[in-house]
Amino acid sequence: LVTGGAGFIGSTFVHRLLARHPGAHAVVLDALTYAGRRENLDGVPAAKLTFVHGDIRDPKAVAAAMQGCSYVINFAAESHVDRSIEAPGDFIQTDVYGVFVMCEEARRVGVQRFIQVSTDEVYGEVLEGQSTEDWPLNPRSPYAASKAGGDRLAYAYACTYGLPVVVTRCSNNYGPRQYPEKLVPLFVTNAIDDQPLPVYGTGRNTRDWLHVDDHCDALLTLLEFPGIEGETFNIGAQHELDVLTITD
């Protein structure tokens, strides 16, 4: 089961999963909000894909989608810092309560592994060096706080109920099919249309830039790797660039 599988990272994961494991069958559960598009799954053989239009906050939709699934990977999330400032309630509902619904059903079904996809935003501002998995969480936006809540809730289900959870925290993704609210596709499309490139502040804040294919390959490795239940993994590219460099 791939939740959010019609979105940017989720659809890439489905494509790469089925390329690596042609005998697999993917069930995609997606609410098809503004960033999810069925077209992102074009090219996936119909016999290899079951699409369920539904929300991870809906226990009935989750139960229908998870039936018969051995593995669950949860990409479904509200995922933009600026929008979380305007509508924080949506983020709490999806990124925390939705994870609760998913974990409850996964516990009932007895899945072999549950990957909760989180973000390095949960660490807050890192002024020196690199955050490691044992760093304290210091989220600085409603988005980051909601993702921290979801990933710790999934971890709590591993500790309390023995749910075979693995938590991942990735850096900034970029690549094909990314919705143009994020920096790279927004600036590319603005430049094509001869529109301004809105850099906030000095533009000297750095990010680690991770290609979505590399992220999904790491997730596929963690999906199968034995004996890592209950662990958390940072996924990054060690490719740090500041915003002005990306803008150029």
Short mmCIF file of C-alpha atoms in Angstrom, two decimals:
data_model
loop_
_atom_site.label_atom_id
_atom_site.label_comp_id
_atom_site.label_asym_id
_atom_site.label_seq_id
_atom_site.Cartn_x
_atom_site.Cartn_y
_atom_site.Cartn_z
CA LEU A 1 0.00 0.00 0.00
CA VAL A 2 1.40 3.37 -1.07
CA THR A 3 -0.55 6.25 0.44
CA GLY A 4 -0.19 9.55 -1.38
CA GLY A 5 0.89 7.44 -4.34
CA ALA A 6 -0.44 9.91 -6.91
CA GLY A 7 1.74 12.68 -5.53
CA PHE A 8 5.30 13.64 -6.42
CA ILE A 9 7.38 11.26 -4.29
CA GLY A 10 4.71 8.59 -3.95
CA SER A 11 4.22 8.16 -7.69
CA THR A 12 7.97 8.00 -8.24
CA PHE A 13 8.13 5.28 -5.61
CA VAL A 14 5.41 3.26 -7.37
CA HIS A 15 7.24 3.48 -10.71
CA ARG A 16 10.56 2.42 -9.16
CA LEU A 17 9.00 -0.31 -7.00
CA LEU A 18 7.42 -2.01 -9.99
CA ALA A 19 10.57 -1.60 -12.09
CA ARG A 20 12.64 -3.31 -9.39
CA HIS A 21 9.97 -5.88 -8.45
CA PRO A 22 7.93 -6.68 -11.57
CA GLY A 23 6.00 -9.34 -9.65
CA ALA A 24 4.74 -6.84 -7.06
CA HIS A 25 1.29 -5.25 -6.99
CA ALA A 26 0.86 -1.69 -5.77
CA VAL A 27 -2.27 -0.37 -4.10
CA VAL A 28 -2.38 3.43 -4.15
CA LEU A 29 -4.59 5.33 -1.70
CA ASP A 30 -4.75 9.03 -2.56
CA ALA A 31 -7.23 11.81 -1.81
CA LEU A 32 -6.27 13.58 -5.06
CA THR A 33 -5.99 16.97 -3.44
CA TYR A 34 -4.25 19.75 -5.36
CA ALA A 35 -0.83 18.01 -5.51
CA GLY A 36 -2.05 14.50 -6.36
CA ARG A 37 -2.73 13.62 -10.00
CA ARG A 38 -3.72 10.30 -11.53
CA GLU A 39 -1.56 11.24 -14.52
CA ASN A 40 1.51 10.82 -12.31
CA LEU A 41 0.88 7.07 -12.50
CA ASP A 42 0.65 6.96 -16.30
CA GLY A 43 2.74 4.11 -17.64
CA VAL A 44 2.11 1.80 -14.68
CA PRO A 45 0.55 -1.42 -16.07
CA ALA A 46 -3.10 -1.63 -15.06
CA ALA A 47 -2.63 -5.22 -13.88
CA LYS A 48 0.04 -4.07 -11.40
CA LEU A 49 -1.95 -1.22 -9.84
CA THR A 50 -5.09 -0.80 -7.77
CA PHE A 51 -6.10 2.81 -7.24
CA VAL A 52 -8.32 3.77 -4.28
CA HIS A 53 -9.59 7.34 -4.10
CA GLY A 54 -9.71 8.06 -0.38
CA ASP A 55 -8.23 9.84 2.62
CA ILE A 56 -5.92 8.39 5.27
CA ARG A 57 -8.10 10.09 7.88
CA ASP A 58 -11.01 7.80 6.88
CA PRO A 59 -10.78 4.41 8.65
CA LYS A 60 -13.09 2.74 6.11
CA ALA A 61 -11.01 3.90 3.13
CA VAL A 62 -7.80 2.84 4.85
CA ALA A 63 -9.22 -0.59 5.73
CA ALA A 64 -10.39 -1.16 2.16
CA ALA A 65 -7.03 -0.14 0.71
CA MET A 66 -4.84 -2.05 3.17
CA GLN A 67 -6.69 -5.35 2.84
CA GLY A 68 -4.27 -8.00 1.58
CA CYS A 69 -1.20 -5.72 1.69
CA SER A 70 2.08 -6.96 3.15
CA TYR A 71 3.85 -3.60 3.22
CA VAL A 72 2.70 -0.04 3.89
CA ILE A 73 4.57 3.14 3.05
CA ASN A 74 2.91 6.38 4.09
CA PHE A 75 3.68 9.37 1.88
CA ALA A 76 0.26 10.99 2.38
CA ALA A 77 0.74 14.35 4.05
CA GLU A 78 0.14 18.04 3.92
CA SER A 79 3.62 19.17 2.99
CA HIS A 80 4.27 22.87 2.50
CA VAL A 81 5.57 25.16 5.23
CA ASP A 82 3.91 28.33 3.93
CA ARG A 83 0.48 26.68 3.68
CA SER A 84 0.85 25.24 7.19
CA ILE A 85 1.10 28.77 8.55
CA GLU A 86 -2.20 29.67 6.90
CA ALA A 87 -4.12 26.44 7.69
CA PRO A 88 -2.40 24.51 10.50
CA GLY A 89 -5.48 22.44 11.33
CA ASP A 90 -5.35 20.59 8.02
CA PHE A 91 -1.78 19.56 8.75
CA ILE A 92 -2.58 18.22 12.21
CA GLN A 93 -5.53 16.24 10.87
CA THR A 94 -3.62 14.56 8.04
CA ASP A 95 -0.08 14.32 9.40
CA VAL A 96 -0.97 13.20 12.94
CA TYR A 97 -4.53 11.84 13.03
CA GLY A 98 -4.08 10.22 9.62
CA VAL A 99 -0.98 8.40 10.88
CA PHE A 100 -3.02 7.15 13.86
CA VAL A 101 -5.67 5.71 11.51
CA MET A 102 -2.96 4.08 9.39
CA CYS A 103 -1.17 2.55 12.38
CA GLU A 104 -4.39 1.19 13.87
CA GLU A 105 -5.29 -0.60 10.64
CA ALA A 106 -1.73 -1.83 10.07
CA ARG A 107 -1.77 -3.30 13.57
CA ARG A 108 -5.08 -5.05 12.87
CA VAL A 109 -3.92 -6.40 9.50
CA GLY A 110 -0.49 -7.48 10.75
CA VAL A 111 1.68 -5.98 8.00
CA GLN A 112 5.31 -7.03 7.57
CA ARG A 113 6.64 -3.45 7.56
CA PHE A 114 5.25 0.07 7.90
CA ILE A 115 7.41 2.95 6.69
CA GLN A 116 6.45 6.38 7.95
CA VAL A 117 7.97 9.00 5.64
CA SER A 118 8.92 12.07 7.65
CA THR A 119 11.17 15.06 7.00
CA ASP A 120 14.39 16.64 8.24
CA GLU A 121 12.27 19.71 9.07
CA VAL A 122 11.53 18.01 12.42
CA TYR A 123 15.07 18.91 13.58
CA GLY A 124 14.46 22.63 13.18
CA GLU A 125 17.27 24.99 12.25
CA VAL A 126 20.71 23.34 12.07
CA LEU A 127 23.30 26.08 12.35
CA GLU A 128 26.41 23.88 12.25
CA GLY A 129 27.19 20.40 11.04
CA GLN A 130 24.53 17.87 10.12
CA SER A 131 21.59 16.52 12.10
CA THR A 132 21.83 12.86 13.05
CA GLU A 133 18.97 10.53 13.90
CA ASP A 134 19.46 10.98 17.66
CA TRP A 135 19.25 14.79 17.56
CA PRO A 136 16.47 16.40 19.60
CA LEU A 137 13.42 17.41 17.60
CA ASN A 138 12.83 21.15 17.42
CA PRO A 139 10.18 21.80 14.74
CA ARG A 140 9.70 25.47 13.89
CA SER A 141 6.51 25.46 11.77
CA PRO A 142 3.08 23.81 12.02
CA TYR A 143 4.14 21.56 9.13
CA ALA A 144 7.33 20.43 10.86
CA ALA A 145 5.47 19.95 14.15
CA SER A 146 2.75 17.86 12.51
CA LYS A 147 5.36 15.64 10.81
CA ALA A 148 7.24 15.24 14.09
CA GLY A 149 3.99 14.23 15.77
CA GLY A 150 3.27 11.65 13.07
CA ASP A 151 6.69 10.09 13.09
CA ARG A 152 6.80 9.85 16.90
CA LEU A 153 3.28 8.37 16.93
CA ALA A 154 4.38 5.68 14.48
CA TYR A 155 7.44 5.00 16.64
CA ALA A 156 5.20 4.75 19.70
CA TYR A 157 3.18 2.05 17.93
CA ALA A 158 6.42 0.15 17.35
CA CYS A 159 7.30 0.37 21.05
CA THR A 160 3.82 -0.22 22.45
CA TYR A 161 2.27 -2.72 20.05
CA GLY A 162 5.24 -4.17 18.20
CA LEU A 163 4.13 -2.68 14.87
CA PRO A 164 7.12 -3.17 12.51
CA VAL A 165 7.65 0.55 11.90
CA VAL A 166 10.60 2.23 10.21
CA VAL A 167 10.70 6.05 10.25
CA THR A 168 12.57 7.98 7.56
CA ARG A 169 13.47 11.68 7.48
CA CYS A 170 14.49 13.05 4.09
CA SER A 171 16.00 16.32 2.98
CA ASN A 172 14.63 18.56 0.20
CA ASN A 173 13.43 16.49 -2.75
CA TYR A 174 13.40 17.67 -6.36
CA GLY A 175 12.69 15.97 -9.68
CA PRO A 176 9.99 15.18 -12.25
CA ARG A 177 6.30 15.62 -11.39
CA GLN A 178 6.95 17.92 -8.40
CA TYR A 179 4.08 20.34 -7.81
CA PRO A 180 5.24 23.89 -8.63
CA GLU A 181 4.85 25.35 -5.16
CA LYS A 182 8.34 24.11 -4.23
CA LEU A 183 11.44 26.08 -5.09
CA VAL A 184 12.95 24.18 -8.03
CA PRO A 185 9.80 23.64 -10.14
CA LEU A 186 8.42 27.07 -9.20
CA PHE A 187 11.57 28.87 -10.31
CA VAL A 188 11.87 26.78 -13.49
CA THR A 189 8.29 27.51 -14.53
CA ASN A 190 8.56 31.18 -13.51
CA ALA A 191 11.72 31.52 -15.58
CA ILE A 192 10.03 29.89 -18.59
CA ASP A 193 7.19 32.42 -18.26
CA ASP A 194 9.59 35.33 -17.69
CA GLN A 195 8.25 35.87 -14.18
CA PRO A 196 10.22 36.96 -11.08
CA LEU A 197 12.00 34.39 -8.90
CA PRO A 198 10.90 35.23 -5.33
CA VAL A 199 13.90 34.70 -3.05
CA TYR A 200 13.10 35.42 0.61
CA GLY A 201 15.68 37.05 2.88
CA THR A 202 19.32 36.84 1.85
CA GLY A 203 18.92 33.55 -0.01
CA ARG A 204 21.99 32.26 1.79
CA ASN A 205 20.17 29.60 3.80
CA THR A 206 21.39 26.18 2.68
CA ARG A 207 19.49 22.95 2.08
CA ASP A 208 20.50 19.44 1.20
CA TRP A 209 19.04 18.70 -2.25
CA LEU A 210 17.99 15.07 -2.78
CA HIS A 211 16.80 13.76 -6.14
CA VAL A 212 13.50 11.94 -5.78
CA ASP A 213 14.87 8.81 -7.52
CA ASP A 214 17.63 8.53 -4.91
CA HIS A 215 15.13 9.01 -2.11
CA CYS A 216 12.87 6.26 -3.46
CA ASP A 217 15.78 3.87 -3.96
CA ALA A 218 16.73 4.38 -0.31
CA LEU A 219 13.13 3.68 0.72
CA LEU A 220 13.08 0.48 -1.34
CA THR A 221 16.25 -0.65 0.44
CA LEU A 222 14.69 0.07 3.85
CA LEU A 223 11.47 -1.69 2.86
CA GLU A 224 13.36 -4.97 2.54
CA PHE A 225 16.32 -4.65 4.90
CA PRO A 226 16.02 -7.11 7.81
CA GLY A 227 16.04 -6.27 11.50
CA ILE A 228 15.53 -2.49 11.43
CA GLU A 229 12.05 -2.29 12.96
CA GLY A 230 11.71 0.61 15.39
CA GLU A 231 14.64 2.52 13.88
CA THR A 232 14.81 5.97 12.29
CA PHE A 233 16.90 6.81 9.22
CA ASN A 234 17.89 10.17 7.78
CA ILE A 235 17.94 10.13 3.97
CA GLY A 236 20.06 12.83 2.36
CA ALA A 237 22.33 13.46 -0.60
CA GLN A 238 25.17 15.38 1.12
CA HIS A 239 24.61 17.94 -1.64
CA GLU A 240 24.13 21.24 0.16
CA LEU A 241 23.49 24.39 -1.83
CA ASP A 242 22.09 27.76 -0.82
CA VAL A 243 18.94 29.19 -2.38
CA LEU A 244 20.83 31.80 -4.45
CA THR A 245 22.90 29.06 -6.07
CA ILE A 246 19.75 27.11 -6.95
CA THR A 247 18.21 30.34 -8.27
CA ASP A 248 21.20 30.96 -10.54
#
